[in-house]
mmCIF file of C-alpha atoms in Angstrom:
data_model
loop_
_atom_site.group_PDB
_atom_site.id
_atom_site.type_symbol
_atom_site.label_atom_id
_atom_site.label_comp_id
_atom_site.label_asym_id
_atom_site.label_seq_id
_atom_site.Cartn_x
_atom_site.Cartn_y
_atom_site.Cartn_z
ATOM 1 C CA MET A 1453 0.000 0.000 0.000
ATOM 2 C CA GLY A 1454 1.366 3.394 -0.980
ATOM 3 C CA ARG A 1455 1.642 6.324 1.362
ATOM 4 C CA ASN A 1456 -1.353 8.639 1.649
ATOM 5 C CA PRO A 1457 -0.627 11.462 -0.833
ATOM 6 C CA TRP A 1458 -2.366 14.019 1.409
ATOM 7 C CA PHE A 1459 -0.198 16.184 3.663
ATOM 8 C CA GLU A 1460 -1.307 18.471 6.467
ATOM 9 C CA THR A 1461 1.271 21.284 6.306
ATOM 10 C CA VAL A 1462 3.481 22.984 3.763
ATOM 11 C CA ALA A 1463 6.472 21.796 5.794
ATOM 12 C CA GLU A 1464 5.477 18.207 5.051
ATOM 13 C CA ALA A 1465 5.074 19.065 1.346
ATOM 14 C CA GLN A 1466 8.629 20.419 1.422
ATOM 15 C CA ARG A 1467 9.951 17.246 3.068
ATOM 16 C CA ARG A 1468 8.243 15.085 0.450
ATOM 17 C CA ALA A 1469 9.516 17.300 -2.373
ATOM 18 C CA GLU A 1470 13.072 16.920 -1.086
ATOM 19 C CA LYS A 1471 12.731 13.129 -0.987
ATOM 20 C CA HIS A 1472 11.105 12.986 -4.428
ATOM 21 C CA LEU A 1473 13.235 15.395 -6.461
ATOM 22 C CA PRO A 1474 16.832 15.092 -7.654
ATOM 23 C CA SER A 1475 19.012 17.241 -5.412
ATOM 24 C CA THR A 1476 19.785 19.715 -8.204
ATOM 25 C CA VAL A 1477 16.081 20.293 -8.866
ATOM 26 C CA TYR A 1478 15.228 20.597 -5.189
ATOM 27 C CA GLY A 1479 18.162 22.972 -4.708
ATOM 28 C CA ALA A 1480 16.695 25.294 -7.327
ATOM 29 C CA LEU A 1481 13.424 25.444 -5.359
ATOM 30 C CA VAL A 1482 15.118 26.254 -2.063
ATOM 31 C CA ALA A 1483 16.803 29.278 -3.640
ATOM 32 C CA GLY A 1484 17.891 32.266 -1.546
ATOM 33 C CA SER A 1485 21.099 34.253 -2.006
ATOM 34 C CA GLU A 1486 24.390 34.855 -0.187
ATOM 35 C CA ARG A 1487 23.932 34.044 3.532
ATOM 36 C CA GLY A 1488 20.215 33.367 3.171
ATOM 37 C CA ARG A 1489 19.309 35.920 5.856
ATOM 38 C CA THR A 1490 16.366 37.373 3.933
ATOM 39 C CA ILE A 1491 14.802 34.036 3.061
ATOM 40 C CA ASP A 1492 15.029 33.046 6.742
ATOM 41 C CA ASP A 1493 13.600 36.375 7.889
ATOM 42 C CA ASN A 1494 10.687 36.081 5.457
ATOM 43 C CA THR A 1495 9.397 33.059 7.357
ATOM 44 C CA GLY A 1496 10.809 33.877 10.784
ATOM 45 C CA ALA A 1497 9.121 37.275 10.958
ATOM 46 C CA PHE A 1498 5.665 35.703 10.642
ATOM 47 C CA ALA A 1499 6.457 33.553 13.692
ATOM 48 C CA GLU A 1500 7.277 36.687 15.709
ATOM 49 C CA LEU A 1501 3.728 37.951 15.248
ATOM 50 C CA GLY A 1502 1.118 36.578 17.637
ATOM 51 C CA PHE A 1503 -2.667 36.402 17.528
ATOM 52 C CA ALA A 1504 -5.063 38.041 19.997
ATOM 53 C CA PRO A 1505 -8.049 35.644 19.848
ATOM 54 C CA ARG A 1506 -11.545 36.282 21.172
ATOM 55 C CA VAL A 1507 -13.380 33.763 23.295
ATOM 56 C CA VAL A 1508 -17.051 34.599 22.573
ATOM 57 C CA GLY A 1509 -18.896 36.127 19.637
ATOM 58 C CA HIS A 1510 -17.500 33.935 16.880
ATOM 59 C CA HIS A 1511 -19.261 33.848 13.528
ATOM 60 C CA ALA A 1512 -20.680 30.573 12.248
ATOM 61 C CA GLN A 1513 -20.123 31.703 8.650
ATOM 62 C CA ARG A 1514 -16.940 33.433 7.507
ATOM 63 C CA ASP A 1515 -16.372 35.157 4.169
ATOM 64 C CA LEU A 1516 -12.861 34.556 2.853
ATOM 65 C CA SER A 1517 -13.501 35.898 -0.650
ATOM 66 C CA THR A 1518 -12.173 39.112 -2.141
ATOM 67 C CA THR A 1519 -11.148 40.625 -5.465
ATOM 68 C CA VAL A 1520 -7.696 41.471 -6.776
ATOM 69 C CA MET A 1521 -7.538 44.072 -9.537
ATOM 70 C CA GLY A 1522 -11.242 43.489 -10.119
ATOM 71 C CA VAL A 1523 -10.946 39.712 -10.505
ATOM 72 C CA PRO A 1524 -12.874 37.658 -7.906
ATOM 73 C CA THR A 1525 -10.983 35.060 -5.883
ATOM 74 C CA SER A 1526 -12.357 32.628 -3.326
ATOM 75 C CA MET A 1527 -9.669 33.642 -0.850
ATOM 76 C CA PRO A 1528 -6.935 36.288 -0.701
ATOM 77 C CA VAL A 1529 -4.201 33.926 -1.930
ATOM 78 C CA LEU A 1530 -2.764 34.127 -5.451
ATOM 79 C CA VAL A 1531 -0.402 31.752 -7.215
ATOM 80 C CA SER A 1532 2.760 33.784 -7.633
ATOM 81 C CA PRO A 1533 4.521 33.505 -11.010
ATOM 82 C CA THR A 1534 7.621 31.308 -10.811
ATOM 83 C CA GLY A 1535 9.764 30.234 -13.739
ATOM 84 C CA VAL A 1536 10.271 26.801 -15.348
ATOM 85 C CA GLN A 1537 8.112 24.541 -13.171
ATOM 86 C CA ALA A 1538 9.691 21.384 -14.542
ATOM 87 C CA VAL A 1539 9.409 19.619 -11.184
ATOM 88 C CA HIS A 1540 6.405 17.813 -12.705
ATOM 89 C CA PRO A 1541 5.606 16.957 -16.358
ATOM 90 C CA ASP A 1542 2.393 19.023 -16.310
ATOM 91 C CA GLY A 1543 4.129 22.034 -14.748
ATOM 92 C CA GLU A 1544 2.184 25.289 -14.875
ATOM 93 C CA VAL A 1545 -0.863 23.645 -16.452
ATOM 94 C CA ALA A 1546 -1.282 21.438 -13.376
ATOM 95 C CA VAL A 1547 -0.916 24.502 -11.149
ATOM 96 C CA ALA A 1548 -3.451 26.442 -13.222
ATOM 97 C CA ARG A 1549 -5.986 23.614 -13.021
ATOM 98 C CA ALA A 1550 -5.526 23.352 -9.266
ATOM 99 C CA ALA A 1551 -5.946 27.108 -8.823
ATOM 100 C CA ALA A 1552 -9.038 27.150 -11.044
ATOM 101 C CA GLY A 1553 -10.565 24.283 -9.091
ATOM 102 C CA LYS A 1554 -10.093 26.217 -5.864
ATOM 103 C CA GLY A 1555 -11.276 29.535 -7.319
ATOM 104 C CA VAL A 1556 -7.847 31.174 -7.099
ATOM 105 C CA ILE A 1557 -6.040 33.520 -9.505
ATOM 106 C CA MET A 1558 -3.058 32.094 -11.391
ATOM 107 C CA GLY A 1559 0.118 34.104 -11.937
ATOM 108 C CA LEU A 1560 2.120 32.848 -14.932
ATOM 109 C CA SER A 1561 5.810 33.657 -15.352
ATOM 110 C CA SER A 1562 7.082 34.717 -18.754
ATOM 111 C CA PHE A 1563 9.883 32.208 -17.991
ATOM 112 C CA ALA A 1564 7.305 29.420 -17.573
ATOM 113 C CA SER A 1565 7.742 26.009 -19.174
ATOM 114 C CA LYS A 1566 4.185 25.975 -20.603
ATOM 115 C CA PRO A 1567 2.632 28.330 -23.198
ATOM 116 C CA VAL A 1568 0.347 31.059 -21.937
ATOM 117 C CA GLU A 1569 -2.452 29.785 -24.188
ATOM 118 C CA GLU A 1570 -2.532 26.395 -22.433
ATOM 119 C CA VAL A 1571 -2.372 27.939 -18.967
ATOM 120 C CA ALA A 1572 -5.078 30.544 -19.589
ATOM 121 C CA GLU A 1573 -7.320 27.820 -21.020
ATOM 122 C CA ALA A 1574 -6.826 25.820 -17.816
ATOM 123 C CA ASN A 1575 -7.507 28.882 -15.633
ATOM 124 C CA PRO A 1576 -9.273 31.871 -17.245
ATOM 125 C CA ASP A 1577 -8.315 34.018 -14.222
ATOM 126 C CA THR A 1578 -4.651 34.259 -15.190
ATOM 127 C CA PHE A 1579 -2.309 37.214 -14.719
ATOM 128 C CA PHE A 1580 0.725 37.193 -17.018
ATOM 129 C CA GLN A 1581 4.082 38.223 -15.554
ATOM 130 C CA LEU A 1582 6.584 40.264 -17.551
ATOM 131 C CA TYR A 1583 10.182 41.342 -16.970
ATOM 132 C CA TRP A 1584 11.720 44.478 -18.436
ATOM 133 C CA SER A 1585 13.655 42.434 -20.969
ATOM 134 C CA GLY A 1586 14.454 42.931 -24.632
ATOM 135 C CA THR A 1587 13.267 45.783 -26.832
ATOM 136 C CA ARG A 1588 10.033 47.716 -26.376
ATOM 137 C CA GLU A 1589 8.725 46.071 -29.536
ATOM 138 C CA THR A 1590 9.471 42.637 -28.081
ATOM 139 C CA MET A 1591 7.709 43.482 -24.823
ATOM 140 C CA VAL A 1592 4.643 44.723 -26.703
ATOM 141 C CA GLN A 1593 4.534 41.456 -28.650
ATOM 142 C CA ARG A 1594 4.650 39.478 -25.402
ATOM 143 C CA MET A 1595 1.864 41.569 -23.875
ATOM 144 C CA ASP A 1596 -0.232 41.224 -27.029
ATOM 145 C CA ARG A 1597 0.142 37.451 -26.913
ATOM 146 C CA ALA A 1598 -0.906 37.332 -23.238
ATOM 147 C CA ARG A 1599 -3.893 39.581 -23.939
ATOM 148 C CA ALA A 1600 -4.945 37.434 -26.902
ATOM 149 C CA ALA A 1601 -4.732 34.336 -24.715
ATOM 150 C CA GLY A 1602 -7.228 35.925 -22.315
ATOM 151 C CA CYS A 1603 -4.992 37.024 -19.443
ATOM 152 C CA LYS A 1604 -6.872 39.444 -17.188
ATOM 153 C CA GLY A 1605 -3.950 41.286 -15.658
ATOM 154 C CA LEU A 1606 -0.240 42.006 -16.029
ATOM 155 C CA ILE A 1607 2.376 41.522 -13.308
ATOM 156 C CA VAL A 1608 5.623 43.401 -13.895
ATOM 157 C CA THR A 1609 8.597 42.199 -11.847
ATOM 158 C CA LEU A 1610 11.448 44.668 -11.431
ATOM 159 C CA ASP A 1611 13.058 43.734 -8.072
ATOM 160 C CA TRP A 1612 16.039 41.812 -9.367
ATOM 161 C CA SER A 1613 19.681 42.828 -9.372
ATOM 162 C CA PHE A 1614 21.107 39.477 -10.522
ATOM 163 C CA SER A 1615 22.564 38.570 -7.138
ATOM 164 C CA ASN A 1616 24.344 35.238 -7.216
ATOM 165 C CA GLY A 1617 26.415 33.058 -4.956
ATOM 166 C CA ARG A 1618 25.010 31.093 -2.041
ATOM 167 C CA ASP A 1619 27.010 30.013 0.985
ATOM 168 C CA TRP A 1620 25.459 26.528 0.789
ATOM 169 C CA GLY A 1621 26.124 26.228 -2.941
ATOM 170 C CA SER A 1622 24.013 26.577 -6.064
ATOM 171 C CA PRO A 1623 22.710 23.605 -8.075
ATOM 172 C CA ALA A 1624 24.285 22.811 -11.435
ATOM 173 C CA ILE A 1625 21.505 23.430 -13.949
ATOM 174 C CA PRO A 1626 22.286 22.776 -17.643
ATOM 175 C CA GLU A 1627 21.551 25.199 -20.455
ATOM 176 C CA LYS A 1628 19.317 22.564 -22.044
ATOM 177 C CA ILE A 1629 18.548 18.886 -21.634
ATOM 178 C CA ASP A 1630 20.491 17.004 -24.310
ATOM 179 C CA LEU A 1631 22.436 13.732 -24.310
ATOM 180 C CA ARG A 1632 25.507 15.336 -22.767
ATOM 181 C CA ALA A 1633 23.451 16.972 -19.993
ATOM 182 C CA MET A 1634 21.533 13.747 -19.376
ATOM 183 C CA ALA A 1635 24.788 11.827 -18.992
ATOM 184 C CA ARG A 1636 26.154 14.397 -16.560
ATOM 185 C CA LEU A 1637 22.964 14.451 -14.482
ATOM 186 C CA ALA A 1638 22.362 10.700 -14.570
ATOM 187 C CA PRO A 1639 23.990 9.883 -11.206
ATOM 188 C CA ASN A 1640 21.815 12.517 -9.547
ATOM 189 C CA VAL A 1641 18.593 11.590 -11.334
ATOM 190 C CA VAL A 1642 18.693 7.788 -11.081
ATOM 191 C CA THR A 1643 18.463 8.062 -7.296
ATOM 192 C CA ARG A 1644 14.955 9.471 -7.778
ATOM 193 C CA PRO A 1645 13.293 6.812 -9.990
ATOM 194 C CA ARG A 1646 9.701 7.914 -9.255
ATOM 195 C CA TRP A 1647 10.438 11.428 -10.529
ATOM 196 C CA LEU A 1648 12.169 10.022 -13.611
ATOM 197 C CA TRP A 1649 9.272 7.604 -14.229
ATOM 198 C CA LYS A 1650 6.721 10.445 -14.270
ATOM 199 C CA PHE A 1651 8.538 12.129 -17.129
ATOM 200 C CA ALA A 1652 9.150 8.841 -18.945
ATOM 201 C CA ARG A 1653 5.452 8.003 -18.734
ATOM 202 C CA SER A 1654 4.543 11.450 -20.079
ATOM 203 C CA GLY A 1655 6.754 10.888 -23.116
ATOM 204 C CA ARG A 1656 8.871 13.992 -22.633
ATOM 205 C CA ILE A 1657 11.907 15.177 -20.701
ATOM 206 C CA PRO A 1658 12.069 18.223 -18.431
ATOM 207 C CA ASP A 1659 11.913 21.303 -20.650
ATOM 208 C CA LEU A 1660 14.263 24.187 -19.871
ATOM 209 C CA THR A 1661 12.967 26.507 -22.574
ATOM 210 C CA ALA A 1662 10.708 29.547 -22.187
ATOM 211 C CA PRO A 1663 7.947 29.151 -24.822
ATOM 212 C CA ASN A 1664 6.278 32.462 -23.922
ATOM 213 C CA LEU A 1665 9.403 34.289 -25.073
ATOM 214 C CA ALA A 1666 9.499 32.663 -28.512
ATOM 215 C CA PRO A 1667 9.856 35.163 -31.400
ATOM 216 C CA SER A 1668 6.504 36.314 -32.761
ATOM 217 C CA GLY A 1669 7.532 35.556 -36.335
ATOM 218 C CA GLY A 1670 8.405 31.964 -35.548
ATOM 219 C CA GLY A 1671 11.562 30.243 -34.459
ATOM 220 C CA PRO A 1672 12.605 28.266 -31.396
ATOM 221 C CA ALA A 1673 11.922 29.471 -27.894
ATOM 222 C CA PRO A 1674 15.000 30.570 -25.954
ATOM 223 C CA THR A 1675 16.396 28.434 -23.181
ATOM 224 C CA PHE A 1676 15.871 29.667 -19.628
ATOM 225 C CA PHE A 1677 19.460 30.892 -19.484
ATOM 226 C CA GLY A 1678 19.150 32.493 -22.907
ATOM 227 C CA ALA A 1679 16.127 34.428 -21.669
ATOM 228 C CA TYR A 1680 17.972 35.280 -18.475
ATOM 229 C CA HIS A 1681 20.894 36.633 -20.507
ATOM 230 C CA GLU A 1682 18.538 38.873 -22.515
ATOM 231 C CA TRP A 1683 17.128 40.207 -19.271
ATOM 232 C CA MET A 1684 20.596 40.912 -17.857
ATOM 233 C CA GLN A 1685 21.633 42.783 -21.011
ATOM 234 C CA THR A 1686 18.564 45.042 -21.114
ATOM 235 C CA THR A 1687 19.041 48.583 -19.808
ATOM 236 C CA PRO A 1688 17.108 48.849 -16.501
ATOM 237 C CA PRO A 1689 13.780 50.702 -16.703
ATOM 238 C CA THR A 1690 12.897 54.170 -15.459
ATOM 239 C CA TRP A 1691 9.604 55.240 -13.890
ATOM 240 C CA ASP A 1692 8.658 56.638 -17.298
ATOM 241 C CA ASP A 1693 9.185 53.122 -18.687
ATOM 242 C CA VAL A 1694 6.844 51.730 -16.034
ATOM 243 C CA LYS A 1695 4.234 54.309 -17.035
ATOM 244 C CA TRP A 1696 4.735 53.328 -20.688
ATOM 245 C CA LEU A 1697 4.264 49.636 -19.871
ATOM 246 C CA ARG A 1698 1.097 50.395 -17.932
ATOM 247 C CA GLY A 1699 -0.249 52.380 -20.892
ATOM 248 C CA GLU A 1700 0.652 49.689 -23.437
ATOM 249 C CA TRP A 1701 -1.072 46.989 -21.401
ATOM 250 C CA GLY A 1702 -4.134 49.140 -20.817
ATOM 251 C CA GLY A 1703 -5.665 46.928 -18.116
ATOM 252 C CA PRO A 1704 -5.109 45.800 -14.514
ATOM 253 C CA PHE A 1705 -1.412 46.256 -13.752
ATOM 254 C CA LEU A 1706 0.519 44.978 -10.718
ATOM 255 C CA LEU A 1707 4.076 46.102 -9.940
ATOM 256 C CA LYS A 1708 5.896 43.359 -8.040
ATOM 257 C CA GLY A 1709 8.909 43.898 -5.815
ATOM 258 C CA VAL A 1710 8.270 47.111 -3.879
ATOM 259 C CA SER A 1711 10.040 47.503 -0.523
ATOM 260 C CA ARG A 1712 10.308 51.285 -0.100
ATOM 261 C CA VAL A 1713 7.667 53.888 0.654
ATOM 262 C CA ASP A 1714 9.068 56.324 -1.908
ATOM 263 C CA ASP A 1715 8.948 53.622 -4.610
ATOM 264 C CA ALA A 1716 5.365 52.834 -3.637
ATOM 265 C CA ARG A 1717 4.395 56.480 -4.084
ATOM 266 C CA ARG A 1718 6.124 56.617 -7.469
ATOM 267 C CA ALA A 1719 4.238 53.481 -8.475
ATOM 268 C CA VAL A 1720 0.977 55.257 -7.659
ATOM 269 C CA ASP A 1721 2.096 58.206 -9.782
ATOM 270 C CA ALA A 1722 2.874 55.784 -12.637
ATOM 271 C CA GLY A 1723 -0.733 54.594 -12.559
ATOM 272 C CA VAL A 1724 -0.399 51.015 -11.310
ATOM 273 C CA THR A 1725 -3.521 49.208 -10.146
ATOM 274 C CA ALA A 1726 -1.724 47.228 -7.443
ATOM 275 C CA LEU A 1727 1.719 46.580 -6.046
ATOM 276 C CA SER A 1728 3.276 43.654 -4.253
ATOM 277 C CA VAL A 1729 5.539 44.171 -1.252
ATOM 278 C CA SER A 1730 8.245 41.636 -2.022
ATOM 279 C CA ASN A 1731 11.966 40.894 -1.845
ATOM 280 C CA HIS A 1732 11.814 38.260 -4.601
ATOM 281 C CA GLY A 1733 11.471 35.451 -2.099
ATOM 282 C CA GLY A 1734 14.881 36.189 -0.603
ATOM 283 C CA ASN A 1735 16.540 35.670 -3.988
ATOM 284 C CA ASN A 1736 17.589 39.270 -4.504
ATOM 285 C CA LEU A 1737 19.730 41.432 -2.187
ATOM 286 C CA ASP A 1738 20.352 39.412 0.945
ATOM 287 C CA THR A 1739 19.685 41.148 4.305
ATOM 288 C CA THR A 1740 16.707 43.014 2.831
ATOM 289 C CA PRO A 1741 14.054 42.926 5.595
ATOM 290 C CA ALA A 1742 11.223 40.426 5.497
ATOM 291 C CA SER A 1743 8.273 41.562 3.392
ATOM 292 C CA ILE A 1744 5.876 41.403 6.359
ATOM 293 C CA ARG A 1745 8.076 43.850 8.319
ATOM 294 C CA ILE A 1746 7.839 46.544 5.640
ATOM 295 C CA LEU A 1747 4.219 45.928 4.646
ATOM 296 C CA PRO A 1748 2.593 48.230 7.277
ATOM 297 C CA SER A 1749 4.507 51.347 6.230
ATOM 298 C CA ILE A 1750 3.706 50.856 2.553
ATOM 299 C CA ALA A 1751 0.052 50.018 3.217
ATOM 300 C CA ALA A 1752 -0.254 53.161 5.340
ATOM 301 C CA ALA A 1753 1.349 55.310 2.639
ATOM 302 C CA VAL A 1754 -0.526 54.128 -0.463
ATOM 303 C CA GLY A 1755 -3.214 51.669 0.641
ATOM 304 C CA GLU A 1756 -5.964 54.155 -0.091
ATOM 305 C CA ASP A 1757 -4.698 54.647 -3.650
ATOM 306 C CA VAL A 1758 -3.806 51.148 -4.876
ATOM 307 C CA GLU A 1759 -4.246 47.544 -3.817
ATOM 308 C CA VAL A 1760 -1.310 46.327 -1.720
ATOM 309 C CA LEU A 1761 -0.313 42.649 -1.827
ATOM 310 C CA LEU A 1762 2.427 40.755 -0.019
ATOM 311 C CA ASP A 1763 4.795 38.134 -1.395
ATOM 312 C CA GLY A 1764 7.382 36.265 0.652
ATOM 313 C CA GLY A 1765 7.462 33.742 3.469
ATOM 314 C CA VAL A 1766 3.796 32.687 3.486
ATOM 315 C CA ARG A 1767 3.648 29.044 4.579
ATOM 316 C CA ARG A 1768 0.257 28.720 6.297
ATOM 317 C CA GLY A 1769 -3.192 30.271 6.443
ATOM 318 C CA GLY A 1770 -2.337 32.057 9.680
ATOM 319 C CA ASP A 1771 0.398 33.928 7.791
ATOM 320 C CA VAL A 1772 -2.245 35.079 5.318
ATOM 321 C CA ALA A 1773 -4.376 36.417 8.167
ATOM 322 C CA LYS A 1774 -1.401 38.289 9.648
ATOM 323 C CA ALA A 1775 -0.610 39.919 6.310
ATOM 324 C CA LEU A 1776 -4.223 41.008 5.848
ATOM 325 C CA ALA A 1777 -4.326 42.397 9.385
ATOM 326 C CA LEU A 1778 -1.286 44.548 8.576
ATOM 327 C CA GLY A 1779 -2.794 46.028 5.434
ATOM 328 C CA ALA A 1780 -2.458 43.542 2.582
ATOM 329 C CA ARG A 1781 -5.425 42.877 0.319
ATOM 330 C CA ALA A 1782 -4.045 39.455 -0.579
ATOM 331 C CA VAL A 1783 -0.834 37.434 -0.576
ATOM 332 C CA MET A 1784 1.072 35.597 -3.278
ATOM 333 C CA ILE A 1785 2.603 32.168 -2.637
ATOM 334 C CA GLY A 1786 5.494 30.611 -4.551
ATOM 335 C CA ARG A 1787 7.628 27.900 -2.961
ATOM 336 C CA ALA A 1788 4.661 26.503 -1.031
ATOM 337 C CA TYR A 1789 2.766 25.414 -4.130
ATOM 338 C CA LEU A 1790 5.930 24.311 -5.945
ATOM 339 C CA TRP A 1791 6.620 21.860 -3.130
ATOM 340 C CA GLY A 1792 3.028 20.678 -3.415
ATOM 341 C CA LEU A 1793 3.445 20.251 -7.172
ATOM 342 C CA ALA A 1794 6.620 18.216 -6.656
ATOM 343 C CA ALA A 1795 5.006 16.093 -3.949
ATOM 344 C CA ASN A 1796 1.782 15.187 -5.753
ATOM 345 C CA GLY A 1797 1.215 17.131 -8.976
ATOM 346 C CA GLN A 1798 -2.090 18.959 -9.359
ATOM 347 C CA GLY A 1799 -3.443 17.259 -6.246
ATOM 348 C CA GLY A 1800 -0.484 18.531 -4.250
ATOM 349 C CA VAL A 1801 -1.135 22.129 -5.318
ATOM 350 C CA GLU A 1802 -4.798 21.722 -4.396
ATOM 351 C CA ASN A 1803 -3.635 20.329 -1.044
ATOM 352 C CA VAL A 1804 -1.512 23.426 -0.390
ATOM 353 C CA LEU A 1805 -4.379 25.749 -1.293
ATOM 354 C CA ASP A 1806 -6.655 23.799 1.068
ATOM 355 C CA ILE A 1807 -4.062 24.220 3.827
ATOM 356 C CA MET A 1808 -4.050 27.971 3.213
ATOM 357 C CA ARG A 1809 -7.849 28.140 3.230
ATOM 358 C CA GLY A 1810 -8.219 26.033 6.363
ATOM 359 C CA GLY A 1811 -5.624 27.987 8.324
ATOM 360 C CA LEU A 1812 -7.058 31.321 7.235
ATOM 361 C CA ASP A 1813 -10.584 30.280 8.146
ATOM 362 C CA SER A 1814 -9.421 29.107 11.578
ATOM 363 C CA ALA A 1815 -7.718 32.442 12.187
ATOM 364 C CA VAL A 1816 -10.741 34.477 11.100
ATOM 365 C CA LEU A 1817 -12.956 32.318 13.336
ATOM 366 C CA GLY A 1818 -10.696 32.511 16.385
ATOM 367 C CA LEU A 1819 -10.261 36.262 16.045
ATOM 368 C CA GLY A 1820 -14.034 36.747 16.058
ATOM 369 C CA ARG A 1821 -14.216 38.190 12.580
ATOM 370 C CA ALA A 1822 -16.912 37.579 9.975
ATOM 371 C CA SER A 1823 -14.769 38.437 6.958
ATOM 372 C CA VAL A 1824 -11.145 38.687 5.908
ATOM 373 C CA HIS A 1825 -11.846 42.371 5.301
ATOM 374 C CA ASP A 1826 -12.434 42.868 9.047
ATOM 375 C CA LEU A 1827 -8.921 41.841 10.114
ATOM 376 C CA SER A 1828 -6.848 44.640 11.681
ATOM 377 C CA PRO A 1829 -3.683 45.192 13.750
ATOM 378 C CA ASP A 1830 -5.877 44.837 16.852
ATOM 379 C CA ASP A 1831 -6.021 41.113 16.076
ATOM 380 C CA LEU A 1832 -2.256 40.740 16.433
ATOM 381 C CA VAL A 1833 0.461 40.842 19.061
ATOM 382 C CA ILE A 1834 3.170 42.919 17.399
ATOM 383 C CA PRO A 1835 6.493 42.940 19.275
ATOM 384 C CA PRO A 1836 8.318 46.261 19.746
ATOM 385 C CA GLY A 1837 10.628 47.068 16.858
ATOM 386 C CA PHE A 1838 9.031 44.498 14.562
ATOM 387 C CA THR A 1839 8.345 46.782 11.600
ATOM 388 C CA ARG A 1840 10.806 48.452 9.235
ATOM 389 C CA THR A 1841 10.210 51.581 7.170
ATOM 390 C CA LEU A 1842 12.382 52.052 4.102
ATOM 391 C CA GLY A 1843 12.574 55.149 1.927
ATOM 392 C CA ALA A 1844 10.138 57.301 3.887
ATOM 393 C CA ALA A 1845 12.213 60.479 3.869
#
């Protein structure tokens, strides 16, 4: 008899992902940069916050639903765009189906391993993510393709300075999967026969290309590292470029990666619909404070003007409640669902989303609230010196 595929926490999904995946693949999911201080603080800061529960007056029915950029979602949790989800043969399509089944918005990376058309068909509530990469003409073509596929919003990620080097070592990821790469990776992969069997049964090998960045006139899609190189070689954008992007898209527009109050105000001036307080999951400049520490200052500064989301360190439904209490409209999760995908495919992602829903509902119940929109700082125990305010001068 096989082990029950259901797991009760994201931590268990992570343990199963580590056992199931080749070490190089799992190492790519762990991520982080330099010392790993930011990735640790992202999760550790949530644990520093406490709840202030009520004992009487609980509501038998709780409303967890909300909208993000005008799109309804059954709970304030979005699938954050992450690149090349080749931990499972179905990749982003499996994630999109799971999110659709749970009534959740799907964020699709432009570095994804599946075409935007397939993902948007699996989940009509898809937001396409774009980097400032390539020429303006190229970026317009990518936005046009996402719009034609039915994407309802655009996520623009700018918080990346190409930090590299990790004290615990970075996994060796090939440029592409060919015979030479397969031979080099064989000793690592054969120790994970179940993972290898999934791809063999699907009739394809892990794909390290980025089909959503394929040239509009035809031609092969770039490899992940080819796309990454284009991104590195593109002159960084200005605030006028952000305003141009927003105008070219012409619809709901989320700027991801904000950590400073002054940047948040400039984002409002540029006309964004929403912004995400994020440090790129700890993958960018190490020792940047945890997202939850800087959320309150940004929500206070611009929360009346735009929707404020949080990305980074969310591992349970209680974390979602804490973020909402400190001013977020919703959160975005990344590693959590990737571990679920690795552990049990679409069912694993659904499992993670159920964990988020159950934990959030328990928090809303215990705090005596009827709706996620009622959560406030009064529901939390916030230790002295917990918050950080960046760029407020």
